[in-house]
Amino acid sequence: MIAVHGSTVDIPTQDGTADAYLAHPDDGTPHPAVLFYMDAFGLRPHLKKMADRLASAGYTVLVPNVFYRHGRAPVVELPEFINPAERPEIFKSLRPAAETLTPEAAVRDAGAYLDWLAASPLTTDGPAGVTGYCMGAGLALRTAGTHPDRVAAVAGFHGAYLATEAPDSPHLLADRITAELYFGHADQDATLPPEQINRLEDALTAAGVAHHTEVYAGARHGFTQADTAMYDAEATERHWKALLDLLARAL
């Protein structure tokens, strides 16, 4: 395993300053950039561990606190082990932070994150990879659709509301995407029912986007998150293989 260095950094945006976690191989050389979008529970120790693992594969990984408009991470106090069934108030406490991130704000932020990575001496020249979890999968899809020349690969896992009937649904950006995409969906996921999976697949196919979609049998929404009750170790390892294979091909 490659030794990894992690630190907190501040990213200037059009709307303020986003705090973020940065992980990169501790070898003093630049590596391909990966923008890592958090799930709804936010930037916390588990996501930092995931970023470290990705960095150990040879990438410079930036995990922004996309709720920075509401405050620095952690924006709400979370238990060490998150079980929404036992703590339904967690989602209620997160709602004000989530409401600060409109689709328009997300697109502005994406440009700032990509700018910061491109300017960093820790990254190589060329487009970035993007990965996202839960709500982060939608952010990753928006980033690919609004900054197509700057994104070469996108992965989304247990993504939420990726292809709704809303006029600003992320899947409607499919015809602008030039990156290669991979999606690992949970088959027990109320936030992405089969009709949305099919709608996303149809949009990507019609737009001629290079993509691969898999539905992880038996997996629940949030299956990659080891600090939650939704965690699935087998599905998580499958996700790592898919993600690393995609980044190796595209970056």
Coordinates of N, CA and C in Angstrom, one line a residue:
M1 N 0.8 -1.2 0.0 CA 0.0 0.0 0.0 C 0.9 1.3 0.0
I2 N 0.5 2.2 -0.8 CA 1.2 3.5 -0.8 C 0.8 4.3 0.4
A3 N 1.9 4.9 1.0 CA 1.6 5.8 2.1 C 0.8 7.0 1.7
V4 N -0.1 7.5 2.5 CA -1.1 8.6 2.1 C -1.0 9.7 3.1
H5 N -1.1 10.9 2.6 CA -1.1 12.1 3.4 C -2.5 12.7 3.3
G6 N -3.1 13.0 4.5 CA -4.4 13.6 4.5 C -4.4 14.9 5.2
S7 N -5.2 15.9 4.8 CA -5.2 17.2 5.4 C -6.5 17.9 5.1
T8 N -6.9 18.9 5.9 CA -8.0 19.8 5.6 C -7.6 21.0 4.8
V9 N -8.3 21.3 3.8 CA -8.0 22.4 2.9 C -9.3 23.3 2.7
D10 N -9.1 24.5 2.4 CA -10.2 25.4 2.1 C -10.3 25.8 0.6
I11 N -11.5 25.7 0.0 CA -11.6 25.9 -1.4 C -12.5 27.2 -1.6
P12 N -11.9 28.2 -2.2 CA -12.7 29.4 -2.5 C -13.8 29.1 -3.6
T13 N -15.0 29.5 -3.3 CA -16.1 29.4 -4.3 C -16.7 30.7 -4.5
Q14 N -17.7 30.8 -5.4 CA -18.4 32.0 -5.7 C -19.2 32.4 -4.5
D15 N -19.5 31.5 -3.6 CA -20.5 31.7 -2.5 C -19.8 31.7 -1.2
G16 N -18.5 31.6 -1.1 CA -17.8 31.5 0.2 C -16.6 30.6 0.1
T17 N -16.4 29.9 1.2 CA -15.3 29.0 1.3 C -15.7 27.6 1.7
A18 N -15.4 26.6 0.9 CA -15.8 25.2 1.2 C -14.6 24.5 1.9
D19 N -14.8 24.0 3.1 CA -13.8 23.2 3.7 C -13.8 21.8 3.0
A20 N -12.7 21.1 3.0 CA -12.6 19.8 2.3 C -11.5 19.0 2.9
Y21 N -11.6 17.7 2.6 CA -10.5 16.8 3.0 C -9.7 16.4 1.7
L22 N -8.4 16.5 1.8 CA -7.6 16.2 0.7 C -6.7 15.0 1.1
A23 N -6.7 14.0 0.2 CA -5.8 12.8 0.4 C -5.0 12.6 -0.8
H24 N -3.7 12.3 -0.7 CA -2.9 12.0 -1.8 C -1.7 11.1 -1.4
P25 N -1.1 10.4 -2.4 CA 0.1 9.6 -2.0 C 1.2 10.5 -1.5
D26 N 1.8 10.1 -0.5 CA 2.9 10.9 0.2 C 4.2 10.6 -0.4
D27 N 4.3 10.9 -1.7 CA 5.5 10.7 -2.5 C 6.1 11.9 -3.2
G28 N 5.4 13.1 -3.0 CA 5.9 14.3 -3.5 C 5.7 14.5 -5.0
T29 N 4.9 13.6 -5.7 CA 4.7 13.7 -7.1 C 3.3 13.9 -7.4
P30 N 2.9 14.5 -8.6 CA 1.5 14.7 -8.9 C 0.8 13.4 -9.3
H31 N -0.5 13.3 -9.1 CA -1.3 12.1 -9.4 C -2.6 12.6 -10.1
P32 N -3.3 11.7 -10.8 CA -4.6 12.1 -11.4 C -5.5 12.5 -10.3
A33 N -6.3 13.5 -10.6 CA -7.3 14.1 -9.7 C -8.6 13.4 -9.7
V34 N -9.1 13.2 -8.5 CA -10.5 12.6 -8.3 C -11.3 13.5 -7.3
L35 N -12.4 14.0 -7.8 CA -13.3 14.7 -7.0 C -14.3 13.7 -6.4
F36 N -14.4 13.7 -5.1 CA -15.2 12.7 -4.3 C -16.4 13.4 -3.7
Y37 N -17.6 13.1 -4.1 CA -18.8 13.8 -3.5 C -19.4 12.9 -2.4
M38 N -19.6 13.5 -1.3 CA -20.1 12.9 -0.1 C -21.5 12.5 -0.2
D39 N -22.0 11.6 0.7 CA -23.4 11.3 0.9 C -24.0 12.3 1.8
A40 N -25.3 12.1 2.1 CA -26.0 13.2 2.8 C -25.6 13.3 4.3
F41 N -24.9 12.3 4.8 CA -24.5 12.4 6.2 C -23.2 13.3 6.3
G42 N -22.6 13.5 5.2 CA -21.5 14.6 5.2 C -20.1 14.1 5.4
L43 N -19.2 15.1 5.4 CA -17.8 14.8 5.6 C -17.5 14.4 7.0
R44 N -17.0 13.2 7.2 CA -16.8 12.6 8.5 C -15.7 11.6 8.4
P45 N -15.3 11.0 9.5 CA -14.1 10.0 9.5 C -14.3 8.9 8.5
H46 N -15.4 8.3 8.3 CA -15.6 7.2 7.4 C -15.2 7.7 5.9
L47 N -15.7 8.8 5.5 CA -15.5 9.3 4.2 C -14.0 9.6 4.0
K48 N -13.3 10.1 5.1 CA -11.9 10.3 5.0 C -11.1 9.0 4.8
K49 N -11.6 7.9 5.4 CA -11.0 6.6 5.3 C -11.1 6.1 3.8
M50 N -12.3 6.4 3.3 CA -12.6 6.0 1.9 C -11.6 6.8 0.9
A51 N -11.5 8.1 1.2 CA -10.6 8.9 0.4 C -9.2 8.4 0.5
D52 N -8.8 8.1 1.7 CA -7.4 7.5 1.9 C -7.2 6.3 1.1
R53 N -8.2 5.4 1.1 CA -8.0 4.1 0.3 C -7.9 4.4 -1.2
L54 N -8.7 5.4 -1.7 CA -8.6 5.7 -3.1 C -7.3 6.4 -3.4
A55 N -6.8 7.3 -2.5 CA -5.5 7.9 -2.7 C -4.4 6.9 -2.7
S56 N -4.5 5.8 -1.9 CA -3.4 4.8 -1.9 C -3.3 4.0 -3.2
A57 N -4.3 4.1 -4.1 CA -4.3 3.5 -5.4 C -3.6 4.4 -6.4
G58 N -3.2 5.6 -6.0 CA -2.4 6.5 -6.9 C -3.2 7.7 -7.3
Y59 N -4.1 8.3 -6.5 CA -4.9 9.4 -6.9 C -4.8 10.5 -5.9
T60 N -5.0 11.8 -6.3 CA -5.2 12.9 -5.4 C -6.6 13.2 -5.3
V61 N -7.2 13.0 -4.1 CA -8.6 12.9 -3.9 C -9.1 14.1 -3.0
L62 N -10.1 14.8 -3.5 CA -10.7 16.0 -2.8 C -12.1 15.6 -2.4
V63 N -12.4 15.7 -1.1 CA -13.8 15.5 -0.6 C -14.3 16.8 0.0
P64 N -15.0 17.6 -0.8 CA -15.5 18.8 -0.3 C -16.7 18.6 0.6
N65 N -16.9 19.5 1.6 CA -18.1 19.6 2.4 C -19.1 20.4 1.6
V66 N -19.9 19.7 0.8 CA -20.8 20.5 -0.1 C -21.9 21.2 0.7
F67 N -22.0 21.0 2.0 CA -23.0 21.8 2.8 C -22.3 23.0 3.5
Y68 N -21.2 23.5 2.9 CA -20.4 24.5 3.6 C -21.1 25.8 3.8
R69 N -22.2 26.0 3.0 CA -23.0 27.3 3.2 C -23.7 27.2 4.6
H70 N -23.9 26.1 5.1 CA -24.5 25.9 6.4 C -23.5 25.9 7.5
G71 N -22.2 25.6 7.2 CA -21.2 25.6 8.2 C -20.1 24.6 7.9
R72 N -19.0 24.6 8.6 CA -17.9 23.7 8.4 C -18.3 22.3 8.9
A73 N -17.7 21.3 8.3 CA -18.0 19.9 8.8 C -17.4 19.6 10.2
P74 N -18.1 18.8 10.9 CA -19.4 18.3 10.7 C -20.6 19.3 10.8
V75 N -21.5 19.4 9.9 CA -22.5 20.4 10.0 C -23.6 20.0 11.0
V76 N -23.7 18.7 11.3 CA -24.6 18.3 12.4 C -23.8 17.2 13.2
E77 N -24.1 17.1 14.4 CA -23.5 16.0 15.3 C -24.1 14.7 14.9
L78 N -23.2 13.7 14.6 CA -23.6 12.4 14.2 C -23.1 11.4 15.2
P79 N -23.8 10.3 15.4 CA -23.3 9.2 16.2 C -22.2 8.5 15.5
E80 N -21.4 7.7 16.2 CA -20.3 6.9 15.6 C -20.9 5.9 14.6
F81 N -22.0 5.4 15.0 CA -22.7 4.4 14.1 C -24.1 5.0 13.8
I82 N -24.4 5.1 12.5 CA -25.6 5.8 12.1 C -26.7 4.8 11.7
N83 N -27.8 4.8 12.4 CA -28.9 3.9 12.1 C -30.2 4.8 12.0
P84 N -30.5 5.2 10.8 CA -31.7 6.1 10.7 C -33.0 5.6 11.2
A85 N -33.1 4.2 11.2 CA -34.3 3.6 11.8 C -34.5 3.9 13.2
E86 N -33.4 4.0 13.9 CA -33.4 4.3 15.4 C -33.3 5.8 15.7
R87 N -32.7 6.5 14.7 CA -32.5 8.0 14.9 C -33.1 8.8 13.7
P88 N -34.4 8.7 13.5 CA -35.0 9.4 12.4 C -34.7 10.9 12.4
E89 N -34.4 11.5 13.6 CA -34.2 12.9 13.7 C -32.9 13.4 12.9
I90 N -32.0 12.4 12.6 CA -30.8 12.8 11.9 C -31.1 13.4 10.6
F91 N -32.1 12.8 9.8 CA -32.4 13.4 8.5 C -33.1 14.8 8.7
K92 N -33.9 14.9 9.7 CA -34.5 16.2 10.0 C -33.5 17.3 10.3
S93 N -32.4 16.9 11.0 CA -31.4 17.9 11.3 C -30.5 18.2 10.1
L94 N -30.4 17.3 9.2 CA -29.6 17.6 8.0 C -30.4 18.4 6.9
R95 N -31.7 18.4 7.0 CA -32.4 19.1 5.9 C -32.1 20.6 5.7
P96 N -31.9 21.4 6.7 CA -31.5 22.8 6.5 C -30.2 22.9 5.7
A97 N -29.2 22.0 6.0 CA -28.0 22.0 5.3 C -28.1 21.6 3.9
A98 N -28.9 20.6 3.6 CA -29.1 20.1 2.3 C -29.8 21.2 1.4
E99 N -30.7 21.9 2.0 CA -31.5 22.9 1.3 C -30.6 24.1 0.8
T100 N -29.4 24.2 1.3 CA -28.5 25.3 0.8 C -27.9 24.9 -0.5
L101 N -28.0 23.6 -0.9 CA -27.3 23.1 -2.1 C -28.3 22.9 -3.2
T102 N -28.6 24.0 -3.9 CA -29.5 23.9 -5.1 C -28.7 23.4 -6.3
P103 N -29.4 22.9 -7.3 CA -28.7 22.5 -8.5 C -27.8 23.6 -9.1
E104 N -28.2 24.8 -9.1 CA -27.4 25.9 -9.6 C -26.2 26.1 -8.7
A105 N -26.3 26.0 -7.4 CA -25.2 26.2 -6.5 C -24.2 25.0 -6.7
A106 N -24.7 23.8 -6.9 CA -23.9 22.6 -7.1 C -23.0 22.8 -8.3
V107 N -23.6 23.3 -9.4 CA -22.8 23.5 -10.6 C -21.7 24.6 -10.4
R108 N -22.0 25.7 -9.7 CA -21.0 26.7 -9.5 C -19.9 26.1 -8.6
D109 N -20.3 25.3 -7.6 CA -19.3 24.7 -6.7 C -18.4 23.7 -7.5
A110 N -19.0 22.9 -8.4 CA -18.2 21.9 -9.1 C -17.1 22.6 -9.9
G111 N -17.4 23.8 -10.5 CA -16.3 24.5 -11.2 C -15.2 24.9 -10.3
A112 N -15.5 25.3 -9.1 CA -14.5 25.8 -8.1 C -13.7 24.6 -7.7
Y113 N -14.3 23.4 -7.4 CA -13.5 22.2 -7.0 C -12.6 21.8 -8.1
L114 N -13.1 21.8 -9.4 CA -12.3 21.4 -10.5 C -11.1 22.3 -10.7
D115 N -11.4 23.7 -10.5 CA -10.4 24.7 -10.7 C -9.3 24.4 -9.6
W116 N -9.7 24.2 -8.4 CA -8.7 24.0 -7.3 C -7.8 22.8 -7.6
L117 N -8.4 21.7 -8.0 CA -7.7 20.5 -8.3 C -6.7 20.7 -9.5
A118 N -7.2 21.4 -10.5 CA -6.3 21.6 -11.7 C -5.1 22.5 -11.4
A119 N -5.3 23.4 -10.4 CA -4.2 24.3 -10.0 C -3.2 23.7 -9.0
S120 N -3.6 22.6 -8.4 CA -2.8 22.0 -7.4 C -1.5 21.3 -8.0
P121 N -0.4 21.5 -7.3 CA 0.8 20.8 -7.8 C 0.8 19.3 -7.5
L122 N -0.3 18.9 -6.8 CA -0.4 17.5 -6.4 C -1.2 16.7 -7.5
T123 N -1.7 17.4 -8.6 CA -2.4 16.7 -9.6 C -1.7 16.8 -11.0
T124 N -1.9 15.8 -11.8 CA -1.4 15.8 -13.1 C -2.3 16.6 -14.0
D125 N -1.8 17.0 -15.2 CA -2.6 17.7 -16.2 C -3.7 16.7 -16.7
G126 N -4.7 17.3 -17.2 CA -5.8 16.5 -17.9 C -7.1 16.5 -17.0
P127 N -8.1 15.9 -17.6 CA -9.4 15.9 -16.9 C -9.4 15.0 -15.6
A128 N -10.3 15.2 -14.8 CA -10.4 14.6 -13.5 C -11.4 13.4 -13.6
G129 N -11.3 12.5 -12.6 CA -12.4 11.6 -12.3 C -13.3 12.1 -11.2
V130 N -14.5 11.6 -11.2 CA -15.5 12.1 -10.2 C -16.2 10.8 -9.7
T131 N -16.3 10.7 -8.4 CA -17.2 9.7 -7.8 C -18.1 10.3 -6.8
G132 N -19.3 9.6 -6.6 CA -20.2 10.2 -5.6 C -21.1 9.1 -5.1
Y133 N -21.6 9.4 -3.9 CA -22.4 8.4 -3.1 C -23.7 9.0 -2.7
C134 N -24.8 8.3 -2.8 CA -26.1 8.8 -2.4 C -26.4 10.1 -3.2
M135 N -26.6 11.2 -2.5 CA -26.8 12.4 -3.2 C -25.6 12.8 -4.0
G136 N -24.4 12.4 -3.6 CA -23.2 12.7 -4.3 C -23.1 12.1 -5.7
A137 N -23.9 11.0 -6.0 CA -23.9 10.5 -7.3 C -24.6 11.4 -8.3
G138 N -25.7 12.1 -7.8 CA -26.3 13.1 -8.6 C -25.4 14.3 -8.8
L139 N -24.6 14.7 -7.8 CA -23.7 15.8 -8.0 C -22.6 15.4 -9.0
A140 N -22.2 14.2 -9.0 CA -21.2 13.7 -10.0 C -21.8 13.8 -11.4
L141 N -23.0 13.4 -11.5 CA -23.7 13.4 -12.8 C -23.8 14.8 -13.3
R142 N -24.2 15.7 -12.5 CA -24.3 17.1 -12.8 C -22.9 17.7 -13.2
T143 N -21.9 17.3 -12.5 CA -20.6 17.8 -12.8 C -20.1 17.4 -14.2
A144 N -20.4 16.1 -14.5 CA -20.0 15.6 -15.9 C -20.8 16.3 -17.0
G145 N -22.1 16.7 -16.7 CA -22.9 17.3 -17.7 C -22.7 18.8 -17.9
T146 N -22.1 19.4 -16.9 CA -21.9 20.9 -17.0 C -20.4 21.3 -17.1
H147 N -19.5 20.3 -17.0 CA -18.1 20.6 -17.2 C -17.5 19.4 -18.0
P148 N -18.1 19.1 -19.2 CA -17.8 17.9 -19.9 C -16.3 17.8 -20.3
D149 N -15.7 19.0 -20.6 CA -14.3 18.9 -21.0 C -13.3 18.7 -19.9
R150 N -13.8 18.7 -18.7 CA -12.9 18.6 -17.5 C -13.1 17.3 -16.7
V151 N -14.0 16.4 -17.2 CA -14.3 15.2 -16.5 C -14.2 14.0 -17.5
A152 N -13.3 13.1 -17.1 CA -13.1 11.9 -18.0 C -13.8 10.7 -17.5
A153 N -14.2 10.6 -16.2 CA -14.8 9.4 -15.7 C -15.7 9.8 -14.5
V154 N -16.9 9.2 -14.4 CA -17.8 9.4 -13.3 C -18.3 8.0 -12.8
A155 N -18.3 7.9 -11.5 CA -18.9 6.7 -10.9 C -19.9 7.2 -9.9
G156 N -21.0 6.5 -9.8 CA -22.0 6.8 -8.8 C -22.5 5.5 -8.1
F157 N -22.6 5.6 -6.8 CA -23.0 4.4 -6.1 C -24.2 4.7 -5.1
H158 N -25.2 3.8 -5.1 CA -26.4 4.0 -4.5 C -26.9 5.4 -4.6
G159 N -26.9 5.9 -5.8 CA -27.3 7.2 -6.1 C -28.8 7.5 -5.9
A160 N -29.1 8.7 -5.5 CA -30.5 9.1 -5.1 C -31.1 10.0 -6.1
Y161 N -32.3 9.8 -6.6 CA -33.1 10.7 -7.4 C -32.3 11.1 -8.6
L162 N -31.7 10.2 -9.3 CA -30.9 10.5 -10.5 C -31.7 10.8 -11.8
A163 N -32.9 10.3 -11.8 CA -33.7 10.4 -13.0 C -35.2 10.6 -12.7
T164 N -35.5 11.7 -12.0 CA -36.9 12.0 -11.6 C -37.6 12.7 -12.8
E165 N -38.8 13.1 -12.6 CA -39.6 13.8 -13.6 C -39.5 15.3 -13.4
A166 N -38.6 15.7 -12.5 CA -38.4 17.2 -12.3 C -37.7 17.8 -13.5
P167 N -37.9 19.1 -13.8 CA -37.3 19.7 -14.9 C -35.8 19.9 -14.8
D168 N -35.2 19.7 -13.6 CA -33.8 19.8 -13.4 C -33.2 18.5 -12.9
S169 N -33.8 17.4 -13.3 CA -33.3 16.1 -12.9 C -31.9 15.9 -13.5
P170 N -30.9 15.3 -12.8 CA -29.6 15.2 -13.3 C -29.5 14.4 -14.7
H171 N -30.4 13.5 -14.9 CA -30.3 12.6 -16.1 C -30.5 13.4 -17.4
L172 N -31.1 14.6 -17.2 CA -31.4 15.4 -18.4 C -30.2 16.1 -19.0
L173 N -29.0 16.0 -18.3 CA -27.8 16.5 -18.8 C -27.0 15.4 -19.7
A174 N -27.6 14.3 -19.9 CA -26.9 13.2 -20.5 C -26.3 13.6 -21.9
D175 N -27.0 14.4 -22.6 CA -26.5 14.7 -24.0 C -25.3 15.6 -24.0
R176 N -24.9 16.1 -22.8 CA -23.7 16.9 -22.7 C -22.5 16.2 -22.2
I177 N -22.7 15.0 -21.8 CA -21.6 14.2 -21.1 C -20.7 13.6 -22.1
T178 N -19.4 13.7 -21.9 CA -18.4 13.0 -22.7 C -17.6 12.0 -21.9
A179 N -17.7 12.0 -20.6 CA -17.0 11.1 -19.7 C -17.6 9.7 -19.9
E180 N -16.7 8.7 -19.4 CA -17.2 7.3 -19.3 C -17.9 7.2 -17.9
L181 N -19.0 6.5 -17.8 CA -19.8 6.5 -16.6 C -20.0 5.0 -16.1
Y182 N -20.0 4.9 -14.8 CA -20.4 3.6 -14.2 C -21.3 3.9 -13.0
F183 N -22.4 3.1 -12.9 CA -23.3 3.2 -11.8 C -23.5 1.9 -11.2
G184 N -23.4 1.8 -9.8 CA -23.7 0.7 -9.0 C -24.9 1.0 -8.2
H185 N -26.0 0.5 -8.6 CA -27.3 0.8 -7.9 C -27.6 -0.3 -6.9
A186 N -28.2 0.1 -5.8 CA -28.8 -0.9 -4.8 C -30.2 -1.3 -5.3
D187 N -30.4 -2.6 -5.2 CA -31.8 -3.0 -5.6 C -32.8 -2.8 -4.6
Q188 N -32.4 -2.5 -3.3 CA -33.4 -2.1 -2.3 C -33.2 -0.7 -1.9
D189 N -33.7 0.2 -2.8 CA -33.4 1.6 -2.7 C -34.6 2.5 -3.1
A190 N -35.3 3.0 -2.1 CA -36.5 3.8 -2.4 C -36.2 5.1 -3.1
T191 N -35.0 5.5 -3.0 CA -34.6 6.8 -3.6 C -34.2 6.6 -5.1
L192 N -34.1 5.4 -5.6 CA -33.9 5.2 -7.0 C -34.6 3.9 -7.4
P193 N -36.0 4.0 -7.6 CA -36.7 2.8 -7.9 C -36.5 2.4 -9.4
P194 N -36.9 1.2 -9.8 CA -36.6 0.7 -11.1 C -37.0 1.6 -12.3
E195 N -38.0 2.4 -12.1 CA -38.4 3.3 -13.2 C -37.4 4.4 -13.4
Q196 N -36.7 4.8 -12.3 CA -35.7 5.8 -12.5 C -34.4 5.2 -13.0
I197 N -34.1 4.0 -12.6 CA -32.9 3.3 -13.2 C -33.1 3.1 -14.7
N198 N -34.3 2.7 -15.1 CA -34.6 2.6 -16.6 C -34.5 3.9 -17.3
R199 N -35.0 5.0 -16.7 CA -35.0 6.3 -17.3 C -33.6 6.8 -17.5
L200 N -32.8 6.6 -16.5 CA -31.4 7.0 -16.6 C -30.7 6.2 -17.7
E201 N -30.9 4.9 -17.7 CA -30.3 4.0 -18.7 C -30.7 4.5 -20.1
D202 N -32.0 4.7 -20.3 CA -32.5 5.2 -21.6 C -31.9 6.5 -22.0
A203 N -31.7 7.4 -21.1 CA -31.2 8.7 -21.4 C -29.7 8.6 -21.8
L204 N -28.9 7.8 -21.1 CA -27.5 7.7 -21.4 C -27.3 7.0 -22.7
T205 N -28.1 5.9 -23.0 CA -28.0 5.2 -24.2 C -28.4 6.1 -25.4
A206 N -29.5 6.8 -25.3 CA -29.9 7.7 -26.4 C -28.9 8.8 -26.7
A207 N -28.2 9.2 -25.7 CA -27.2 10.3 -25.9 C -25.8 9.7 -26.3
G208 N -25.7 8.4 -26.4 CA -24.5 7.8 -26.9 C -23.4 7.8 -25.8
V209 N -23.7 7.9 -24.6 CA -22.7 8.0 -23.5 C -22.1 6.6 -23.2
A210 N -20.8 6.5 -23.2 CA -20.2 5.3 -22.8 C -20.5 5.0 -21.3
H211 N -21.2 4.0 -21.0 CA -21.5 3.7 -19.6 C -21.8 2.3 -19.3
H212 N -21.7 1.9 -18.1 CA -22.1 0.6 -17.6 C -22.8 0.7 -16.3
T213 N -23.9 0.0 -16.2 CA -24.8 0.0 -15.0 C -25.0 -1.4 -14.5
E214 N -24.9 -1.5 -13.1 CA -25.1 -2.7 -12.5 C -26.0 -2.5 -11.3
V215 N -26.9 -3.4 -11.0 CA -27.8 -3.4 -9.9 C -27.2 -4.5 -8.9
Y216 N -26.9 -4.0 -7.7 CA -26.3 -4.9 -6.7 C -27.4 -5.6 -5.9
A217 N -27.6 -6.9 -6.2 CA -28.6 -7.7 -5.6 C -28.5 -7.7 -4.1
G218 N -29.5 -7.5 -3.4 CA -29.5 -7.6 -1.9 C -28.9 -6.3 -1.2
A219 N -28.4 -5.4 -2.0 CA -27.8 -4.2 -1.3 C -28.8 -3.1 -1.1
R220 N -28.6 -2.4 0.0 CA -29.5 -1.3 0.4 C -28.9 0.0 0.1
H221 N -29.7 1.0 0.0 CA -29.2 2.4 -0.2 C -28.2 2.7 0.9
G222 N -27.0 3.1 0.5 CA -26.0 3.4 1.5 C -25.0 2.3 1.8
F223 N -25.0 1.3 0.9 CA -24.3 0.1 1.2 C -22.8 0.2 1.3
T224 N -22.2 1.3 0.8 CA -20.7 1.5 1.0 C -20.3 2.1 2.3
Q225 N -21.3 2.5 3.1 CA -21.0 3.4 4.2 C -20.9 2.5 5.5
A226 N -19.6 2.2 5.9 CA -19.4 1.2 7.0 C -19.8 1.8 8.3
D227 N -20.0 3.0 8.5 CA -20.5 3.6 9.8 C -22.0 3.7 9.8
T228 N -22.7 3.0 9.0 CA -24.2 3.0 9.0 C -24.7 1.6 9.0
A229 N -26.0 1.5 9.3 CA -26.7 0.2 9.4 C -27.0 -0.3 8.0
M230 N -26.7 0.5 6.9 CA -27.0 0.0 5.6 C -25.8 -0.7 4.9
Y231 N -24.7 -0.8 5.7 CA -23.4 -1.2 5.1 C -23.5 -2.7 4.7
D232 N -22.9 -3.0 3.5 CA -22.8 -4.3 3.0 C -21.3 -4.5 2.5
A233 N -20.6 -5.4 3.2 CA -19.2 -5.5 3.0 C -18.9 -6.1 1.6
E234 N -19.6 -7.1 1.2 CA -19.4 -7.7 -0.2 C -19.7 -6.7 -1.3
A235 N -20.8 -6.0 -1.2 CA -21.2 -5.0 -2.2 C -20.1 -3.9 -2.2
T236 N -19.6 -3.5 -1.1 CA -18.6 -2.4 -1.0 C -17.3 -2.8 -1.7
E237 N -16.9 -4.0 -1.5 CA -15.7 -4.5 -2.2 C -15.9 -4.5 -3.7
R238 N -17.1 -4.9 -4.1 CA -17.5 -4.9 -5.5 C -17.4 -3.5 -6.1
H239 N -17.9 -2.5 -5.3 CA -17.8 -1.1 -5.7 C -16.4 -0.7 -5.9
W240 N -15.5 -1.1 -5.0 CA -14.1 -0.6 -5.1 C -13.5 -1.2 -6.4
K241 N -13.7 -2.4 -6.7 CA -13.2 -2.9 -8.0 C -13.7 -2.2 -9.2
A242 N -15.0 -1.9 -9.2 CA -15.6 -1.2 -10.3 C -15.0 0.2 -10.4
L243 N -14.9 0.9 -9.3 CA -14.4 2.3 -9.3 C -12.9 2.3 -9.7
L244 N -12.1 1.5 -9.2 CA -10.7 1.5 -9.5 C -10.5 1.1 -11.0
D245 N -11.2 0.2 -11.5 CA -11.1 -0.2 -12.9 C -11.5 0.9 -13.8
L246 N -12.5 1.6 -13.5 CA -13.0 2.8 -14.3 C -11.9 3.9 -14.3
L247 N -11.4 4.2 -13.1 CA -10.4 5.3 -13.1 C -9.1 4.9 -13.8
A248 N -8.7 3.6 -13.7 CA -7.5 3.2 -14.4 C -7.7 3.3 -15.9
R249 N -8.9 3.0 -16.4 CA -9.1 3.1 -17.8 C -9.1 4.5 -18.3
A250 N -9.8 5.4 -17.5 CA -10.1 6.7 -18.0 C -9.1 7.7 -17.7
L251 N -8.3 7.5 -16.6 CA -7.4 8.6 -16.2 C -5.9 8.1 -16.5

